[in-house]
Amino acid sequence: MSFATADLCDAHENLLALGTLRVLEPVFHLFSRTAYFSGQAVTLKVFEDNALVRATLEEEGAGRVLVVDGGGSLRCALVGGNLAEIAQQNGWAGIVVNGCVRDSLEINELDVGVAALTTCPRRPQKRGAGERDVPVSLPGALVHPGEWIYVDLDGVLVANVALD
């Protein structure tokens, strides 16, 4: 399905007013070859540790979007080229990271969508700490598991239901 977040906002002003469609703050940058992606959210809450990110991306993605609340840390990357490639191979539509990515040139060659705050070359720890399928707080909105995520060059939307 092709879409533009601006058009979705225009077509669903009533949902914006109700708060069932939310716009994340414009702090996310889109990486990857794809210009847009969408799907139901699988949520993770981690901090400077990406073992749970890897374990989740190794599962069948089924067109879903992994939403990672990394606490906004800019000290290390939670997703790199290897994890983005795993996501692509396993059928994930994309990844939204409240934190950093690395290997941006590699990610830009992939067809899986990746949105993050910025880049950082440092890798994270791999202790396995974190929580899955919990509400996560991203800049501008709380995201619940199963909500719908829409991402393009203009921004990131979170909706309680699938949008047409």
PDB file of C-alpha atoms in Angstrom:
ATOM      1  CA  MET A   1       0.000   0.000   0.000  1.00  0.00           C
ATOM      2  CA  SER A   2       1.361   3.376  -1.044  1.00  0.00           C
ATOM      3  CA  PHE A   3       0.718   6.357   1.254  1.00  0.00           C
ATOM      4  CA  ALA A   4       2.002   9.718   2.394  1.00  0.00           C
ATOM      5  CA  THR A   5       1.821  10.652   6.074  1.00  0.00           C
ATOM      6  CA  ALA A   6       0.724  14.195   5.128  1.00  0.00           C
ATOM      7  CA  ASP A   7      -2.232  12.779   3.163  1.00  0.00           C
ATOM      8  CA  LEU A   8      -3.131  10.447   6.036  1.00  0.00           C
ATOM      9  CA  CYS A   9      -3.175  13.400   8.433  1.00  0.00           C
ATOM     10  CA  ASP A  10      -5.368  15.408   6.061  1.00  0.00           C
ATOM     11  CA  ALA A  11      -7.792  12.515   5.532  1.00  0.00           C
ATOM     12  CA  HIS A  12      -8.048  11.705   9.241  1.00  0.00           C
ATOM     13  CA  GLU A  13      -8.199  15.087  10.992  1.00  0.00           C
ATOM     14  CA  ASN A  14     -11.010  13.703  13.154  1.00  0.00           C
ATOM     15  CA  LEU A  15      -8.700  10.969  14.488  1.00  0.00           C
ATOM     16  CA  LEU A  16      -5.986  13.545  15.166  1.00  0.00           C
ATOM     17  CA  ALA A  17      -8.506  15.578  17.171  1.00  0.00           C
ATOM     18  CA  LEU A  18      -9.554  12.480  19.106  1.00  0.00           C
ATOM     19  CA  GLY A  19      -5.947  11.469  19.776  1.00  0.00           C
ATOM     20  CA  THR A  20      -6.379   8.052  18.178  1.00  0.00           C
ATOM     21  CA  LEU A  21      -3.962   9.185  15.448  1.00  0.00           C
ATOM     22  CA  ARG A  22      -0.772  10.750  16.767  1.00  0.00           C
ATOM     23  CA  VAL A  23       2.226  12.371  15.093  1.00  0.00           C
ATOM     24  CA  LEU A  24       5.638  11.726  16.607  1.00  0.00           C
ATOM     25  CA  GLU A  25       7.882  14.736  17.039  1.00  0.00           C
ATOM     26  CA  PRO A  26       9.879  15.477  13.871  1.00  0.00           C
ATOM     27  CA  VAL A  27      13.138  14.067  15.208  1.00  0.00           C
ATOM     28  CA  PHE A  28      13.231  10.806  13.231  1.00  0.00           C
ATOM     29  CA  HIS A  29      15.248  10.327  10.051  1.00  0.00           C
ATOM     30  CA  LEU A  30      14.428   7.675   7.479  1.00  0.00           C
ATOM     31  CA  PHE A  31      17.208   5.312   6.454  1.00  0.00           C
ATOM     32  CA  SER A  32      17.010   2.534   3.832  1.00  0.00           C
ATOM     33  CA  ARG A  33      16.072   2.419   0.188  1.00  0.00           C
ATOM     34  CA  THR A  34      12.339   2.363   0.876  1.00  0.00           C
ATOM     35  CA  ALA A  35      10.574   5.753   0.940  1.00  0.00           C
ATOM     36  CA  TYR A  36       7.816   4.622   3.317  1.00  0.00           C
ATOM     37  CA  PHE A  37       6.705   1.683   5.440  1.00  0.00           C
ATOM     38  CA  SER A  38       3.848   0.687   7.708  1.00  0.00           C
ATOM     39  CA  GLY A  39       2.591  -2.168   9.843  1.00  0.00           C
ATOM     40  CA  GLN A  40       1.430  -3.195  13.281  1.00  0.00           C
ATOM     41  CA  ALA A  41       3.771  -2.396  16.135  1.00  0.00           C
ATOM     42  CA  VAL A  42       5.797  -4.872  18.136  1.00  0.00           C
ATOM     43  CA  THR A  43       7.307  -2.879  21.001  1.00  0.00           C
ATOM     44  CA  LEU A  44      10.575  -3.141  22.918  1.00  0.00           C
ATOM     45  CA  LYS A  45      11.961  -1.075  25.760  1.00  0.00           C
ATOM     46  CA  VAL A  46      15.754  -1.344  26.029  1.00  0.00           C
ATOM     47  CA  PHE A  47      18.665   0.871  26.988  1.00  0.00           C
ATOM     48  CA  GLU A  48      22.037   0.662  25.259  1.00  0.00           C
ATOM     49  CA  ASP A  49      21.537  -3.103  24.832  1.00  0.00           C
ATOM     50  CA  ASN A  50      20.318  -4.682  21.604  1.00  0.00           C
ATOM     51  CA  ALA A  51      20.233  -8.415  22.383  1.00  0.00           C
ATOM     52  CA  LEU A  52      16.417  -8.320  22.634  1.00  0.00           C
ATOM     53  CA  VAL A  53      16.263  -6.319  19.388  1.00  0.00           C
ATOM     54  CA  ARG A  54      18.208  -9.053  17.596  1.00  0.00           C
ATOM     55  CA  ALA A  55      16.146 -11.871  19.128  1.00  0.00           C
ATOM     56  CA  THR A  56      12.920 -10.179  18.042  1.00  0.00           C
ATOM     57  CA  LEU A  57      14.114  -9.459  14.486  1.00  0.00           C
ATOM     58  CA  GLU A  58      15.139 -13.116  14.132  1.00  0.00           C
ATOM     59  CA  GLU A  59      11.426 -14.003  14.392  1.00  0.00           C
ATOM     60  CA  GLU A  60       9.058 -13.907  11.419  1.00  0.00           C
ATOM     61  CA  GLY A  61       8.143 -10.244  10.944  1.00  0.00           C
ATOM     62  CA  ALA A  62       4.926 -10.797   8.960  1.00  0.00           C
ATOM     63  CA  GLY A  63       4.945  -7.186   7.755  1.00  0.00           C
ATOM     64  CA  ARG A  64       5.051  -5.716  11.256  1.00  0.00           C
ATOM     65  CA  VAL A  65       7.110  -2.754  12.509  1.00  0.00           C
ATOM     66  CA  LEU A  66       9.496  -3.123  15.428  1.00  0.00           C
ATOM     67  CA  VAL A  67       9.254  -0.026  17.640  1.00  0.00           C
ATOM     68  CA  VAL A  68      12.295   0.244  19.906  1.00  0.00           C
ATOM     69  CA  ASP A  69      12.307   2.691  22.795  1.00  0.00           C
ATOM     70  CA  GLY A  70      16.012   3.071  23.435  1.00  0.00           C
ATOM     71  CA  GLY A  71      15.435   5.944  25.829  1.00  0.00           C
ATOM     72  CA  GLY A  72      16.690   8.390  23.217  1.00  0.00           C
ATOM     73  CA  SER A  73      20.291   7.450  23.980  1.00  0.00           C
ATOM     74  CA  LEU A  74      22.811   8.868  21.527  1.00  0.00           C
ATOM     75  CA  ARG A  75      25.779   6.990  23.045  1.00  0.00           C
ATOM     76  CA  CYS A  76      25.502   3.827  20.927  1.00  0.00           C
ATOM     77  CA  ALA A  77      23.527   2.324  18.044  1.00  0.00           C
ATOM     78  CA  LEU A  78      20.773  -0.215  18.657  1.00  0.00           C
ATOM     79  CA  VAL A  79      20.417  -1.278  15.005  1.00  0.00           C
ATOM     80  CA  GLY A  80      23.116  -1.691  12.382  1.00  0.00           C
ATOM     81  CA  GLY A  81      23.427  -3.160   8.924  1.00  0.00           C
ATOM     82  CA  ASN A  82      23.407  -6.776  10.128  1.00  0.00           C
ATOM     83  CA  LEU A  83      20.191  -6.401  12.141  1.00  0.00           C
ATOM     84  CA  ALA A  84      18.485  -4.460   9.362  1.00  0.00           C
ATOM     85  CA  GLU A  85      19.397  -7.242   6.936  1.00  0.00           C
ATOM     86  CA  ILE A  86      17.975  -9.835   9.350  1.00  0.00           C
ATOM     87  CA  ALA A  87      14.777  -7.763   9.527  1.00  0.00           C
ATOM     88  CA  GLN A  88      14.533  -7.677   5.743  1.00  0.00           C
ATOM     89  CA  GLN A  89      15.141 -11.427   5.414  1.00  0.00           C
ATOM     90  CA  ASN A  90      12.491 -12.205   8.038  1.00  0.00           C
ATOM     91  CA  GLY A  91       9.735 -10.066   6.529  1.00  0.00           C
ATOM     92  CA  TRP A  92       9.648  -7.065   8.860  1.00  0.00           C
ATOM     93  CA  ALA A  93       8.206  -3.927   7.232  1.00  0.00           C
ATOM     94  CA  GLY A  94      10.506  -1.717   9.265  1.00  0.00           C
ATOM     95  CA  ILE A  95      12.050  -0.550  12.509  1.00  0.00           C
ATOM     96  CA  VAL A  96      11.531   2.708  14.411  1.00  0.00           C
ATOM     97  CA  VAL A  97      14.316   3.420  16.920  1.00  0.00           C
ATOM     98  CA  ASN A  98      14.149   6.038  19.655  1.00  0.00           C
ATOM     99  CA  GLY A  99      17.936   6.026  19.564  1.00  0.00           C
ATOM    100  CA  CYS A 100      20.694   5.535  17.016  1.00  0.00           C
ATOM    101  CA  VAL A 101      21.587   3.294  14.105  1.00  0.00           C
ATOM    102  CA  ARG A 102      24.964   2.607  12.543  1.00  0.00           C
ATOM    103  CA  ASP A 103      26.165   1.232   9.216  1.00  0.00           C
ATOM    104  CA  SER A 104      23.875   3.762   7.537  1.00  0.00           C
ATOM    105  CA  LEU A 105      25.354   3.129   4.078  1.00  0.00           C
ATOM    106  CA  GLU A 106      24.504  -0.573   4.437  1.00  0.00           C
ATOM    107  CA  ILE A 107      21.004   0.195   5.715  1.00  0.00           C
ATOM    108  CA  ASN A 108      20.447   2.608   2.806  1.00  0.00           C
ATOM    109  CA  GLU A 109      20.914  -0.336   0.413  1.00  0.00           C
ATOM    110  CA  LEU A 110      18.155  -2.420   2.030  1.00  0.00           C
ATOM    111  CA  ASP A 111      14.430  -2.551   1.337  1.00  0.00           C
ATOM    112  CA  VAL A 112      13.386  -2.712   4.988  1.00  0.00           C
ATOM    113  CA  GLY A 113      12.455   0.672   6.433  1.00  0.00           C
ATOM    114  CA  VAL A 114      14.485   2.081   9.322  1.00  0.00           C
ATOM    115  CA  ALA A 115      13.736   5.336  11.136  1.00  0.00           C
ATOM    116  CA  ALA A 116      15.938   6.586  13.979  1.00  0.00           C
ATOM    117  CA  LEU A 117      17.049   9.763  15.718  1.00  0.00           C
ATOM    118  CA  THR A 118      20.531   9.759  14.167  1.00  0.00           C
ATOM    119  CA  THR A 119      23.647   7.644  13.709  1.00  0.00           C
ATOM    120  CA  CYS A 120      26.406   6.592  16.112  1.00  0.00           C
ATOM    121  CA  PRO A 121      29.289   4.261  15.235  1.00  0.00           C
ATOM    122  CA  ARG A 122      29.550   2.676  18.703  1.00  0.00           C
ATOM    123  CA  ARG A 123      27.918  -0.719  19.251  1.00  0.00           C
ATOM    124  CA  PRO A 124      25.707  -1.425  22.259  1.00  0.00           C
ATOM    125  CA  GLN A 125      26.018  -3.975  25.018  1.00  0.00           C
ATOM    126  CA  LYS A 126      24.431  -7.412  24.638  1.00  0.00           C
ATOM    127  CA  ARG A 127      23.183  -8.384  28.089  1.00  0.00           C
ATOM    128  CA  GLY A 128      19.613  -9.199  27.050  1.00  0.00           C
ATOM    129  CA  ALA A 129      17.981  -6.629  29.320  1.00  0.00           C
ATOM    130  CA  GLY A 130      14.688  -5.063  28.332  1.00  0.00           C
ATOM    131  CA  GLU A 131      10.950  -5.567  27.999  1.00  0.00           C
ATOM    132  CA  ARG A 132       8.798  -6.674  25.078  1.00  0.00           C
ATOM    133  CA  ASP A 133       5.165  -5.962  24.199  1.00  0.00           C
ATOM    134  CA  VAL A 134       4.820  -3.064  26.642  1.00  0.00           C
ATOM    135  CA  PRO A 135       3.665   0.502  25.933  1.00  0.00           C
ATOM    136  CA  VAL A 136       6.688   2.593  24.952  1.00  0.00           C
ATOM    137  CA  SER A 137       7.114   6.332  25.113  1.00  0.00           C
ATOM    138  CA  LEU A 138       8.547   7.902  21.970  1.00  0.00           C
ATOM    139  CA  PRO A 139       8.959  11.636  21.396  1.00  0.00           C
ATOM    140  CA  GLY A 140       5.385  12.857  20.912  1.00  0.00           C
ATOM    141  CA  ALA A 141       3.343   9.746  21.666  1.00  0.00           C
ATOM    142  CA  LEU A 142       2.878   6.577  23.653  1.00  0.00           C
ATOM    143  CA  VAL A 143       2.915   3.499  21.382  1.00  0.00           C
ATOM    144  CA  HIS A 144       1.062   0.326  22.376  1.00  0.00           C
ATOM    145  CA  PRO A 145       1.734  -3.123  20.914  1.00  0.00           C
ATOM    146  CA  GLY A 146      -0.564  -3.790  17.959  1.00  0.00           C
ATOM    147  CA  GLU A 147      -1.094  -0.143  17.030  1.00  0.00           C
ATOM    148  CA  TRP A 148      -0.398   0.880  13.443  1.00  0.00           C
ATOM    149  CA  ILE A 149       2.780   2.689  12.459  1.00  0.00           C
ATOM    150  CA  TYR A 150       3.133   4.761   9.263  1.00  0.00           C
ATOM    151  CA  VAL A 151       6.531   6.204   8.320  1.00  0.00           C
ATOM    152  CA  ASP A 152       7.758   8.249   5.380  1.00  0.00           C
ATOM    153  CA  LEU A 153      10.183  11.097   4.762  1.00  0.00           C
ATOM    154  CA  ASP A 154       7.746  13.555   6.360  1.00  0.00           C
ATOM    155  CA  GLY A 155       7.310  11.773   9.670  1.00  0.00           C
ATOM    156  CA  VAL A 156       6.031   8.954  11.833  1.00  0.00           C
ATOM    157  CA  LEU A 157       2.337   8.374  12.649  1.00  0.00           C
ATOM    158  CA  VAL A 158       0.822   6.109  15.295  1.00  0.00           C
ATOM    159  CA  ALA A 159      -2.816   5.023  14.881  1.00  0.00           C
ATOM    160  CA  ASN A 160      -5.101   2.909  17.048  1.00  0.00           C
ATOM    161  CA  VAL A 161      -6.534   1.293  13.895  1.00  0.00           C
ATOM    162  CA  ALA A 162      -5.370   0.660  10.335  1.00  0.00           C
ATOM    163  CA  LEU A 163      -5.833   3.704   8.105  1.00  0.00           C
ATOM    164  CA  ASP A 164      -7.134   3.581   4.524  1.00  0.00           C
TER     165      ASP A 164
END
